[in-house]
Coordinates of C-alpha atoms in Angstrom, one line a residue:
M1 CA 31.3 48.4 -0.1
L2 CA 32.8 44.6 1.8
L3 CA 29.9 44.9 4.7
H4 CA 27.6 46.3 2.1
A5 CA 28.0 43.7 -0.4
K6 CA 27.8 41.1 2.5
E7 CA 24.4 42.2 4.3
S8 CA 23.2 42.1 0.4
L9 CA 24.1 38.2 0.5
R10 CA 22.6 38.1 4.1
K11 CA 19.2 39.4 3.3
M12 CA 19.1 37.3 0.1
F13 CA 20.4 33.7 2.4
S14 CA 18.0 34.7 4.4
A15 CA 15.2 35.0 2.0
A16 CA 16.0 31.5 0.9
T17 CA 16.4 29.7 3.8
S18 CA 13.1 31.0 6.3
Y19 CA 10.3 29.2 4.0
Y20 CA 10.1 26.0 5.9
G21 CA 13.7 26.2 7.1
G22 CA 14.7 25.3 3.5
P23 CA 16.3 25.7 0.2
M24 CA 17.0 27.6 -2.5
Q25 CA 14.9 26.5 -6.0
S26 CA 16.9 25.6 -8.7
H27 CA 16.1 24.5 -11.8
A28 CA 16.0 25.5 -15.9
L29 CA 13.1 27.9 -16.9
S30 CA 14.3 28.0 -20.6
G31 CA 17.3 28.6 -22.2
T32 CA 20.7 28.0 -21.6
V33 CA 21.0 29.7 -18.5
P34 CA 20.0 28.3 -15.6
T35 CA 17.5 30.4 -12.5
C36 CA 17.1 30.0 -9.1
V37 CA 13.9 31.3 -7.2
F38 CA 14.1 32.4 -4.0
R39 CA 10.3 32.8 -1.9
S40 CA 10.7 35.0 1.2
S41 CA 8.2 33.1 4.2
I42 CA 7.1 36.7 5.1
S43 CA 5.5 38.5 1.8
Q44 CA 5.7 35.4 -0.7
S45 CA 6.9 37.6 -3.4
R46 CA 9.4 35.2 -6.1
T47 CA 11.9 37.2 -7.3
T48 CA 14.3 35.5 -10.5
L49 CA 18.3 36.1 -10.3
T50 CA 19.7 36.0 -13.8
S51 CA 23.0 34.5 -12.2
P52 CA 22.4 32.3 -9.7
C53 CA 25.4 29.7 -9.6
I54 CA 27.1 33.5 -8.4
Y55 CA 24.6 33.9 -5.5
C56 CA 24.1 30.0 -4.3
L57 CA 28.1 30.0 -4.0
A58 CA 28.4 33.6 -2.2
A59 CA 25.2 32.3 0.3
F60 CA 26.5 28.5 0.4
D61 CA 30.2 30.4 1.7
L62 CA 28.8 32.7 4.2
R63 CA 26.4 30.1 5.5
H64 CA 29.1 29.0 8.2
S65 CA 29.3 32.7 9.8
L66 CA 25.7 32.9 9.5
N67 CA 24.6 30.0 12.0
S68 CA 23.8 31.7 14.7
Y69 CA 21.4 34.7 12.4
Y70 CA 19.8 31.2 11.4
N71 CA 18.8 30.1 14.5
K72 CA 17.3 32.9 15.6
T73 CA 15.5 33.9 12.2
S74 CA 13.8 30.7 12.1
R75 CA 12.3 29.4 14.8
H76 CA 9.5 32.2 13.7
V77 CA 9.0 29.5 10.4
F78 CA 6.9 26.1 11.4
S79 CA 9.8 24.4 10.1
C80 CA 10.8 20.7 9.2
K81 CA 14.4 19.0 9.1
A82 CA 16.4 22.5 8.0
R83 CA 18.6 21.5 4.6
S84 CA 21.4 22.5 3.6
L85 CA 21.6 24.9 0.5
T86 CA 23.4 22.4 -1.5
Q87 CA 20.8 19.7 -1.9
F88 CA 19.0 22.1 -4.8
S89 CA 22.6 23.4 -6.4
C90 CA 22.7 24.2 -9.9
G91 CA 22.1 20.7 -11.5
G92 CA 19.9 18.8 -8.4
S93 CA 19.9 17.3 -5.6
S94 CA 22.8 16.5 -4.1
S95 CA 21.1 14.4 -0.9
D96 CA 17.8 11.8 -0.9
Q97 CA 14.3 14.5 -0.3
E98 CA 11.3 12.9 0.3
I99 CA 8.5 13.0 -2.8
V100 CA 4.6 12.3 -3.5
I101 CA 4.3 11.1 -7.4
A102 CA 0.3 10.4 -8.3
M103 CA -0.6 8.5 -10.8
G104 CA -3.1 8.0 -13.7
S105 CA -4.5 5.7 -16.9
N106 CA -7.8 5.3 -18.2
V107 CA -5.8 3.6 -21.6
G108 CA -5.6 0.3 -22.3
D109 CA -4.6 -2.1 -20.0
R110 CA -4.5 0.2 -17.1
V111 CA -2.7 -2.3 -14.4
S112 CA 0.0 -3.1 -16.2
T113 CA 0.4 0.2 -17.5
F114 CA 1.0 1.3 -13.5
D115 CA 3.1 -2.1 -13.1
R116 CA 5.4 -0.6 -16.5
A117 CA 5.2 2.5 -14.5
L118 CA 6.2 2.0 -11.2
Q119 CA 9.5 -0.2 -12.7
M120 CA 10.3 3.1 -15.2
M121 CA 10.8 5.2 -12.2
K122 CA 13.2 3.2 -10.4
S123 CA 15.2 2.8 -13.2
S124 CA 15.1 6.5 -13.6
G125 CA 16.2 7.3 -9.9
V126 CA 12.8 6.6 -7.6
N127 CA 13.6 4.8 -4.3
I128 CA 9.6 3.5 -4.1
T129 CA 9.4 3.2 -0.4
R130 CA 5.3 3.3 -0.3
H131 CA 2.4 2.9 -2.4
A132 CA -1.1 4.1 -2.1
C133 CA -4.6 1.7 -2.7
L134 CA -5.4 1.6 -5.9
Y135 CA -8.4 3.7 -7.0
E136 CA -11.2 3.3 -10.1
T137 CA -12.6 6.8 -10.1
A138 CA -15.1 8.7 -12.5
P139 CA -13.7 10.8 -15.1
A140 CA -13.2 14.1 -13.9
Y141 CA -13.4 17.6 -16.7
V142 CA -14.2 15.4 -19.4
I143 CA -16.7 13.3 -18.0
D144 CA -17.3 11.9 -21.7
Q145 CA -14.5 8.8 -21.8
P146 CA -13.6 5.2 -19.8
R147 CA -13.1 5.0 -16.1
F148 CA -9.4 5.7 -14.7
L149 CA -7.5 4.2 -12.1
N150 CA -5.7 6.3 -9.8
S151 CA -3.1 6.0 -7.2
A152 CA 0.3 7.6 -5.6
V153 CA 3.4 6.5 -4.7
R154 CA 6.2 7.9 -2.1
G155 CA 9.5 7.4 -2.2
M156 CA 13.2 9.2 -2.1
T157 CA 15.5 11.1 -5.1
K158 CA 18.3 12.2 -5.4
L159 CA 16.9 14.0 -8.3
G160 CA 15.9 17.3 -8.1
P161 CA 12.7 18.8 -8.8
H162 CA 12.7 19.3 -12.7
E163 CA 14.5 16.2 -13.4
L164 CA 12.4 14.2 -12.3
L165 CA 9.6 15.9 -14.3
K166 CA 11.8 15.3 -16.9
K167 CA 12.0 11.8 -16.1
L168 CA 8.5 11.1 -15.0
K169 CA 7.6 13.5 -19.0
E170 CA 10.3 10.2 -20.5
I171 CA 8.6 7.5 -19.1
E172 CA 4.5 9.2 -20.2
K173 CA 6.1 9.0 -23.4
D174 CA 7.4 6.1 -23.9
I175 CA 4.5 4.2 -22.3
G176 CA 2.4 5.7 -25.0
R177 CA 1.4 9.2 -24.4
T178 CA 0.9 11.5 -27.2
G179 CA -0.5 14.9 -26.6
G180 CA -4.5 15.3 -26.9
I181 CA -7.9 17.3 -25.2
R182 CA -6.7 18.4 -22.1
Y183 CA -8.0 16.4 -19.4
G184 CA -9.0 13.3 -21.7
P185 CA -7.7 10.2 -22.5
R186 CA -4.6 8.9 -21.9
P187 CA -2.3 6.0 -20.9
I188 CA -0.3 6.5 -17.9
D189 CA -0.6 10.3 -16.0
L190 CA 2.6 10.9 -14.0
D191 CA 2.3 14.3 -11.3
I192 CA 4.9 15.5 -9.2
L193 CA 2.5 16.3 -5.5
L194 CA 5.0 16.8 -3.3
Y195 CA 8.6 16.8 -2.7
G196 CA 10.5 17.1 0.1
N197 CA 9.8 20.4 2.3
S198 CA 9.5 22.3 -0.9
Q199 CA 7.5 24.8 -2.8
I200 CA 7.5 25.4 -5.9
D201 CA 6.6 28.1 -8.8
S202 CA 8.2 28.0 -12.1
E203 CA 6.9 28.5 -15.3
T204 CA 6.3 24.2 -16.3
L205 CA 6.6 23.1 -12.9
I206 CA 4.3 23.9 -10.1
V207 CA 4.8 21.8 -6.0
P208 CA 2.2 21.1 -3.9
H209 CA 0.9 19.8 -7.1
E210 CA -2.1 22.9 -7.4
R211 CA -5.6 21.3 -7.7
I212 CA -4.7 18.4 -5.0
H213 CA -7.5 19.4 -3.0
E214 CA -10.5 19.8 -5.2
R215 CA -9.4 16.5 -6.8
P216 CA -11.4 13.4 -4.5
F217 CA -8.8 11.4 -7.1
V218 CA -5.4 12.4 -5.8
L219 CA -6.2 13.3 -2.3
A220 CA -7.5 9.7 -1.7
P221 CA -3.8 8.3 -2.5
L222 CA -2.1 10.8 -1.0
I223 CA -4.4 10.1 2.2
D224 CA -2.9 6.9 2.2
L225 CA 0.1 7.8 2.2
L226 CA 0.7 9.1 5.4
G227 CA 0.1 7.6 9.0
T228 CA -3.3 9.6 11.7
S229 CA 0.1 10.0 13.7
C230 CA 1.9 12.7 12.3
D231 CA 6.0 12.3 12.6
G232 CA 6.6 16.5 13.6
G233 CA 9.5 15.7 10.6
T234 CA 8.0 15.1 6.0
E235 CA 4.4 14.4 7.2
T236 CA 4.5 17.6 9.3
S237 CA 6.2 19.9 6.5
W238 CA 3.8 18.5 3.8
H239 CA 0.1 18.9 6.0
S240 CA 1.3 22.6 6.2
L241 CA 2.0 23.3 2.6
S242 CA -1.8 22.3 2.7
K243 CA -4.6 25.5 1.7
C244 CA -6.2 23.8 4.5
S245 CA -5.2 24.8 8.4
G246 CA -6.1 21.3 9.4
G247 CA -3.8 20.1 6.3
F248 CA -4.8 17.6 4.0
F249 CA -6.9 15.5 6.0
E250 CA -9.2 18.8 6.5
S251 CA -8.7 19.1 2.8
W252 CA -10.4 14.8 2.2
N253 CA -12.4 15.5 4.8
K254 CA -14.2 18.5 2.6
L255 CA -14.3 16.2 0.1
G256 CA -16.3 13.6 1.8
G257 CA -13.4 11.4 2.8
E258 CA -14.1 7.8 3.3
S259 CA -17.7 8.4 3.3
I260 CA -17.2 8.7 -0.9
I261 CA -15.5 5.9 -1.1
G262 CA -17.9 3.4 -2.7
T263 CA -19.9 5.1 -4.6
E264 CA -19.9 5.4 -8.4
G265 CA -17.2 8.4 -8.1
I266 CA -14.5 6.4 -6.5
K267 CA -13.9 2.8 -5.4
R268 CA -10.9 1.0 -3.7
V269 CA -10.0 -1.9 -5.9
L270 CA -8.3 -5.3 -5.6
P271 CA -6.7 -6.5 -9.2
V272 CA -6.9 -10.2 -9.3
G273 CA -7.4 -12.2 -12.1
N274 CA -8.4 -9.9 -15.2
R275 CA -11.0 -8.3 -12.8
L276 CA -10.8 -5.5 -10.0
L277 CA -12.4 -6.4 -6.8
D278 CA -14.5 -3.9 -4.9
W279 CA -13.9 -6.2 -1.7
C280 CA -15.4 -3.3 0.0
E281 CA -18.7 -4.3 -1.8
K282 CA -19.3 -8.0 -0.5
T283 CA -17.4 -9.9 1.4
L284 CA -15.6 -13.0 -0.5
V285 CA -15.8 -16.7 0.5
M286 CA -13.0 -18.6 -0.1
G287 CA -13.7 -22.3 0.8
I288 CA -10.6 -24.0 1.3
L289 CA -8.9 -27.4 -0.1
N290 CA -6.7 -29.1 1.6
L291 CA -4.5 -31.7 -0.2
T292 CA -2.2 -33.1 3.0
P293 CA -2.5 -36.3 4.8
D294 CA -2.0 -34.2 7.6
S295 CA -4.1 -31.1 8.0
F296 CA -6.4 -31.0 11.1
S297 CA -9.2 -30.4 9.9
D298 CA -10.0 -32.6 6.9
G299 CA -6.2 -34.3 6.4
G300 CA -5.9 -37.1 4.0
K301 CA -9.6 -36.4 2.7
F302 CA -8.5 -34.6 -0.9
Q303 CA -5.2 -36.4 -1.4
Q304 CA -6.3 -38.5 -5.0
V305 CA -7.1 -35.7 -8.0
E306 CA -10.5 -37.3 -8.8
A307 CA -11.6 -36.9 -4.5
A308 CA -9.6 -32.8 -5.1
I309 CA -11.8 -32.0 -8.0
A310 CA -14.6 -33.3 -6.4
Q311 CA -14.8 -31.5 -3.3
A312 CA -13.6 -28.5 -5.6
K313 CA -16.9 -28.7 -7.6
L314 CA -18.8 -28.9 -4.7
L315 CA -17.1 -25.8 -2.4
I316 CA -18.0 -23.9 -5.9
S317 CA -21.6 -24.9 -5.8
Q318 CA -22.1 -23.7 -2.8
G319 CA -20.6 -20.2 -2.9
A320 CA -17.6 -19.9 -3.0
D321 CA -15.1 -17.2 -4.6
I322 CA -12.2 -18.7 -4.1
I323 CA -10.5 -21.9 -3.6
D324 CA -7.3 -21.8 -1.7
I325 CA -5.4 -24.9 -2.4
G326 CA -2.8 -25.9 0.3
A327 CA -0.3 -29.2 -0.1
Q328 CA 1.4 -28.5 3.1
S329 CA 0.2 -28.9 6.0
T330 CA 0.8 -26.3 9.0
R331 CA -1.3 -27.0 11.7
P332 CA 1.2 -27.2 15.4
F333 CA 4.0 -28.9 15.3
A334 CA 3.4 -30.0 11.2
K335 CA 6.6 -31.7 9.9
R336 CA 7.6 -29.5 7.0
L337 CA 8.0 -30.8 3.7
S338 CA 10.0 -30.0 0.4
P339 CA 9.2 -27.8 -1.9
N340 CA 9.6 -30.7 -5.1
D341 CA 7.5 -32.9 -2.0
E342 CA 4.6 -29.5 -2.1
L343 CA 4.9 -29.1 -5.7
E344 CA 4.2 -32.9 -6.6
R345 CA 1.6 -32.9 -4.7
L346 CA -0.4 -29.6 -5.6
V347 CA 0.5 -29.5 -9.9
P348 CA -1.6 -32.4 -11.1
V349 CA -4.8 -30.7 -9.0
L350 CA -3.7 -28.0 -10.8
D351 CA -3.6 -29.2 -14.5
E352 CA -6.8 -30.7 -13.7
I353 CA -8.3 -28.3 -12.1
T354 CA -8.4 -25.4 -14.2
K355 CA -10.1 -27.2 -17.0
I356 CA -13.3 -27.5 -15.0
P357 CA -16.0 -25.2 -16.5
E358 CA -17.1 -24.3 -12.6
M359 CA -13.9 -22.1 -11.9
E360 CA -15.3 -20.1 -15.2
G361 CA -15.4 -16.8 -12.8
K362 CA -13.6 -17.8 -9.8
L363 CA -10.6 -17.5 -8.3
L364 CA -7.5 -19.8 -7.2
S365 CA -5.6 -19.2 -4.2
V366 CA -2.1 -21.7 -3.0
D367 CA -1.7 -21.8 0.3
T368 CA 2.7 -21.6 0.0
F369 CA 5.3 -20.0 1.9
Y370 CA 8.1 -21.3 -0.8
A371 CA 8.9 -19.6 -3.8
E372 CA 9.6 -22.2 -5.8
V373 CA 5.7 -23.2 -5.4
A374 CA 4.1 -20.1 -5.5
S375 CA 5.8 -19.2 -8.9
E376 CA 4.9 -22.6 -10.1
A377 CA 0.9 -22.4 -9.3
V378 CA 1.1 -18.6 -10.9
K379 CA 2.1 -20.0 -14.0
R380 CA -0.1 -22.9 -13.5
G381 CA -2.8 -20.3 -13.3
V382 CA -3.4 -19.3 -10.0
H383 CA -4.3 -16.3 -9.2
M384 CA -3.3 -15.2 -5.6
I385 CA -0.4 -16.6 -3.0
N386 CA -1.8 -17.1 0.7
D387 CA 2.1 -17.0 2.9
V388 CA 1.6 -17.7 6.0
S389 CA 4.2 -16.5 7.4
G390 CA 4.4 -13.3 5.7
G391 CA 7.2 -14.1 3.7
K392 CA 9.5 -15.3 6.9
L393 CA 9.9 -18.5 6.1
D394 CA 11.2 -18.1 2.2
P395 CA 12.2 -14.1 2.0
R396 CA 12.3 -15.1 -1.8
I397 CA 8.8 -15.4 -2.2
L398 CA 8.4 -11.3 -1.6
K399 CA 10.1 -10.5 -4.9
V400 CA 8.9 -13.6 -7.0
A401 CA 5.2 -12.4 -5.9
A402 CA 6.5 -8.6 -7.1
E403 CA 7.4 -10.1 -10.3
L404 CA 4.1 -12.2 -10.7
G405 CA 2.1 -9.2 -10.3
V406 CA -0.5 -11.2 -7.9
P407 CA -2.1 -10.3 -5.0
Y408 CA -0.7 -11.1 -1.5
V409 CA -1.9 -12.8 1.2
V410 CA 0.1 -11.3 4.9
M411 CA -0.4 -13.5 7.5
H412 CA 0.5 -12.9 10.9
M413 CA 2.9 -15.7 12.5
R414 CA 5.7 -15.7 15.1
G415 CA 8.1 -18.2 14.5
D416 CA 7.0 -21.2 12.5
P417 CA 4.8 -24.3 12.4
S418 CA 6.9 -26.7 15.0
T419 CA 7.4 -23.0 17.6
M420 CA 4.7 -20.6 17.1
Q421 CA 3.2 -22.3 19.9
S422 CA 6.5 -21.3 22.0
E423 CA 5.7 -19.6 25.4
Q424 CA 7.7 -16.8 23.9
N425 CA 6.1 -16.9 21.3
L426 CA 2.9 -16.9 23.0
H427 CA 3.5 -14.0 25.0
Y428 CA 2.2 -10.3 24.1
D429 CA 1.4 -7.5 26.5
D430 CA -1.1 -6.1 23.8
L431 CA -2.3 -8.6 22.0
C432 CA -3.9 -5.6 18.9
R433 CA -1.1 -3.2 18.7
E434 CA 1.5 -5.9 18.8
V435 CA -0.1 -7.9 15.8
A436 CA -0.8 -4.6 14.3
S437 CA 2.7 -3.5 14.5
E438 CA 4.5 -7.0 13.6
L439 CA 1.9 -7.7 10.8
Y440 CA 2.6 -3.6 9.5
T441 CA 6.5 -4.7 9.4
Q442 CA 5.5 -7.4 7.0
V443 CA 4.1 -5.7 4.4
R444 CA 6.6 -2.7 5.2
E445 CA 8.8 -5.9 3.8
A446 CA 6.6 -6.4 1.0
E447 CA 6.6 -3.1 -0.2
L448 CA 10.1 -2.5 -0.3
S449 CA 10.4 -6.0 -2.6
G450 CA 8.2 -4.2 -4.6
I451 CA 4.3 -5.0 -4.1
P452 CA 2.9 -2.1 -4.4
L453 CA 0.3 -1.8 -1.1
W454 CA -3.0 -2.9 -4.1
R455 CA -1.8 -6.5 -3.6
I456 CA -1.4 -6.9 -0.5
V457 CA -4.3 -8.2 1.9
L458 CA -3.5 -8.8 5.8
D459 CA -4.4 -11.9 7.8
P460 CA -4.2 -11.5 12.0
G461 CA -3.4 -15.6 12.3
I462 CA -5.4 -16.6 14.0
G463 CA -4.4 -19.5 16.0
F464 CA -1.0 -19.0 14.6
S465 CA 1.1 -18.4 17.5
K466 CA -2.0 -16.9 20.0
K467 CA -3.8 -18.8 23.2
S468 CA -7.4 -19.4 22.8
E469 CA -8.7 -15.8 24.3
D470 CA -6.3 -15.3 21.9
S471 CA -7.3 -15.7 18.7
A472 CA -11.0 -14.5 20.2
E473 CA -10.1 -11.4 21.2
L474 CA -8.3 -10.8 17.0
V475 CA -11.7 -11.4 15.8
S476 CA -13.4 -9.2 18.2
G477 CA -10.3 -6.4 17.7
L478 CA -10.1 -6.4 13.7
K479 CA -10.9 -3.0 13.8
S480 CA -8.6 -2.3 16.5
I481 CA -5.8 -3.5 14.2
R482 CA -7.4 -1.6 11.9
R483 CA -7.0 1.6 13.5
E484 CA -3.3 0.1 14.9
V485 CA -2.2 0.3 11.6
G486 CA -3.8 3.4 10.4
K487 CA -1.3 5.1 12.7
M488 CA 1.6 4.1 10.7
S489 CA -0.3 3.8 7.4
I490 CA -3.1 5.3 6.6
G491 CA -3.0 2.9 3.4
A492 CA -2.5 0.0 4.8
S493 CA -5.0 0.3 7.0
H494 CA -7.6 -0.1 4.2
V495 CA -6.2 -3.2 2.6
P496 CA -8.4 -6.0 2.7
I497 CA -8.7 -7.9 5.7
L498 CA -9.2 -12.4 5.0
L499 CA -10.2 -14.1 8.6
G500 CA -9.7 -17.2 8.7
V501 CA -11.1 -19.3 12.1
S502 CA -12.9 -22.3 10.2
R503 CA -13.2 -25.3 12.8
K504 CA -10.0 -23.8 14.4
S505 CA -9.3 -25.0 18.0
F506 CA -10.1 -22.1 20.4
L507 CA -13.8 -22.8 18.9
G508 CA -13.4 -26.4 20.4
E509 CA -12.3 -24.8 23.5
I510 CA -14.9 -22.4 24.1
C511 CA -17.3 -24.5 22.8
N512 CA -16.1 -27.4 24.2
L513 CA -16.0 -29.6 20.7
A514 CA -13.2 -31.4 20.5
N515 CA -14.1 -32.9 17.2
P516 CA -13.0 -30.2 14.3
D517 CA -16.1 -31.0 12.1
E518 CA -18.3 -30.3 14.5
R519 CA -17.6 -26.8 14.6
D520 CA -19.4 -26.0 12.1
P521 CA -22.4 -23.8 14.2
A522 CA -19.2 -21.6 15.7
T523 CA -17.3 -21.0 12.8
A524 CA -20.6 -19.5 11.5
V525 CA -20.7 -17.8 14.3
A526 CA -17.6 -16.3 14.4
V527 CA -17.7 -15.4 10.4
T528 CA -20.9 -13.1 11.4
A529 CA -18.8 -11.4 13.6
G530 CA -15.3 -10.7 12.0
V531 CA -17.9 -9.4 9.2
L532 CA -19.4 -6.8 10.6
L533 CA -16.5 -5.6 12.3
G534 CA -15.1 -5.2 8.6
A535 CA -13.2 -9.1 7.2
N536 CA -13.1 -9.0 3.4
I537 CA -12.9 -12.2 2.4
V538 CA -13.8 -15.4 5.0
R539 CA -11.6 -18.7 4.7
V540 CA -14.1 -21.7 5.5
H541 CA -14.1 -25.9 5.1
N542 CA -18.4 -25.9 5.0
V543 CA -18.3 -22.9 1.8
G544 CA -22.6 -24.0 2.5
Y545 CA -22.6 -22.1 6.0
G546 CA -19.5 -19.4 4.9
A547 CA -21.7 -18.2 2.5
V548 CA -25.2 -17.6 4.2
V549 CA -23.2 -15.8 7.1
A550 CA -21.0 -13.8 5.2
K551 CA -24.3 -12.2 2.7
L552 CA -26.2 -11.9 6.2
G553 CA -22.9 -10.4 7.7
D554 CA -22.6 -7.9 4.5
K555 CA -26.9 -6.5 5.2
F556 CA -26.2 -6.3 8.7
R557 CA -22.4 -4.3 8.5
K558 CA -24.3 -2.3 5.3
K559 CA -27.5 -0.5 7.7
M560 CA -25.5 -0.4 10.9
E561 CA -22.8 1.9 8.6
T562 CA -25.8 3.8 7.6

């Protein structure tokens, strides 16, 4: 009898653990008695046990004595990391599981709803580690309804799959979702796409989500959360759960992949101000307004409020989409101001520039690395933060930017303006790869601080801790930077790139132009190259030139892509 019982438990243990080297899936289907569902990796048949805790405990007791048997059988299963049965005890998971949750909304203030949902997920036991881009999509199935915003997040949780589902449904209810027609309008929709290495099929939950493969608005954010280089762990496991032999990449390509982005069906968008910008449709021109006495090009020209406002009006008349206001010089070896000194220069201009009618429909950006300055500027009407340090000089700015809910420009720089041109900071073995890697490290810090990927803009930092030949190489290497970032995060490789080449010293050295004011034609050429190679925002002093070359660059780029 004992041998017979032991052999039976051996078979149940094997069936429970053979699927991806994974655990038994424990959850409550109905009533008060929990049930456990086992999936055999060979037959994929489903068996429901009415007394799960007995079987779970008995199987666990056998675990150590059956290790050798388990190791032999698991060789024949596509497996990532083997996991203990205790991870799916009847009450939930005892160790963190990596998950993907899809988000959708087409009722009310969709962006604010997403922000609220993110905060509520964090409070409910989901540690969000990555965000997808933000997509505006045409409605599916029921087409007579407003357009959706869609995205997804990747994170860790100790919640069991059905506990997690319950929490998500509570969040939906708290935000205002009520019963309605299937696939109809809703303020928020939260779906579990993936849960660890698991495949779940119960009356209330199916994982992977059963309709991933037919929905571009789900697949696009999911692909964003992966990297082009699988790590042999979780991502490999997730791809194996796809219905396609080539994983989710093949599923996405079958629907059209990148070729459908930018169509009426699905667009990547940047939420800024009260708008959703499709940065691939048109290159945005950012006009520079320096309120400093010591900036390398126009220092001292616009320190008075009247002069600054007149320059802002000129930049707008020439075609600026964004005015980037800076009150602290970041040229090499510049003396650092305190936050209070910076605000003394900045606040009077901000208070006036927001009143001029020319600013209607335009955006304001603040060029600062201080959290206090960024916070005060946004309170006074600024729409985005442009940080040359990417959070390194004042790490508090990351939390502040997350709380303010505005786009955040992450620029690459080693050291600070006083040390960035040191021999150590100027040394690169593989320029584009190292800049991409260091930029992505800063992006990760920003995301973990609460700034979603859909609010991040990348800047390779032309002239900052770069030699002249490095700056030229970065302009020509924008596509290479995107590819390198994509190896770590596909979503991060799709965010907007800001290019700041205007009047910089590398142009002067190449063209033998000592006076920065004489470098506008060289700037125009560099901007054109940048737009053709994928820059989405160009930061320039002479907006008249910048707007013309951006428009022509867009035209040429689109012709080259067709």
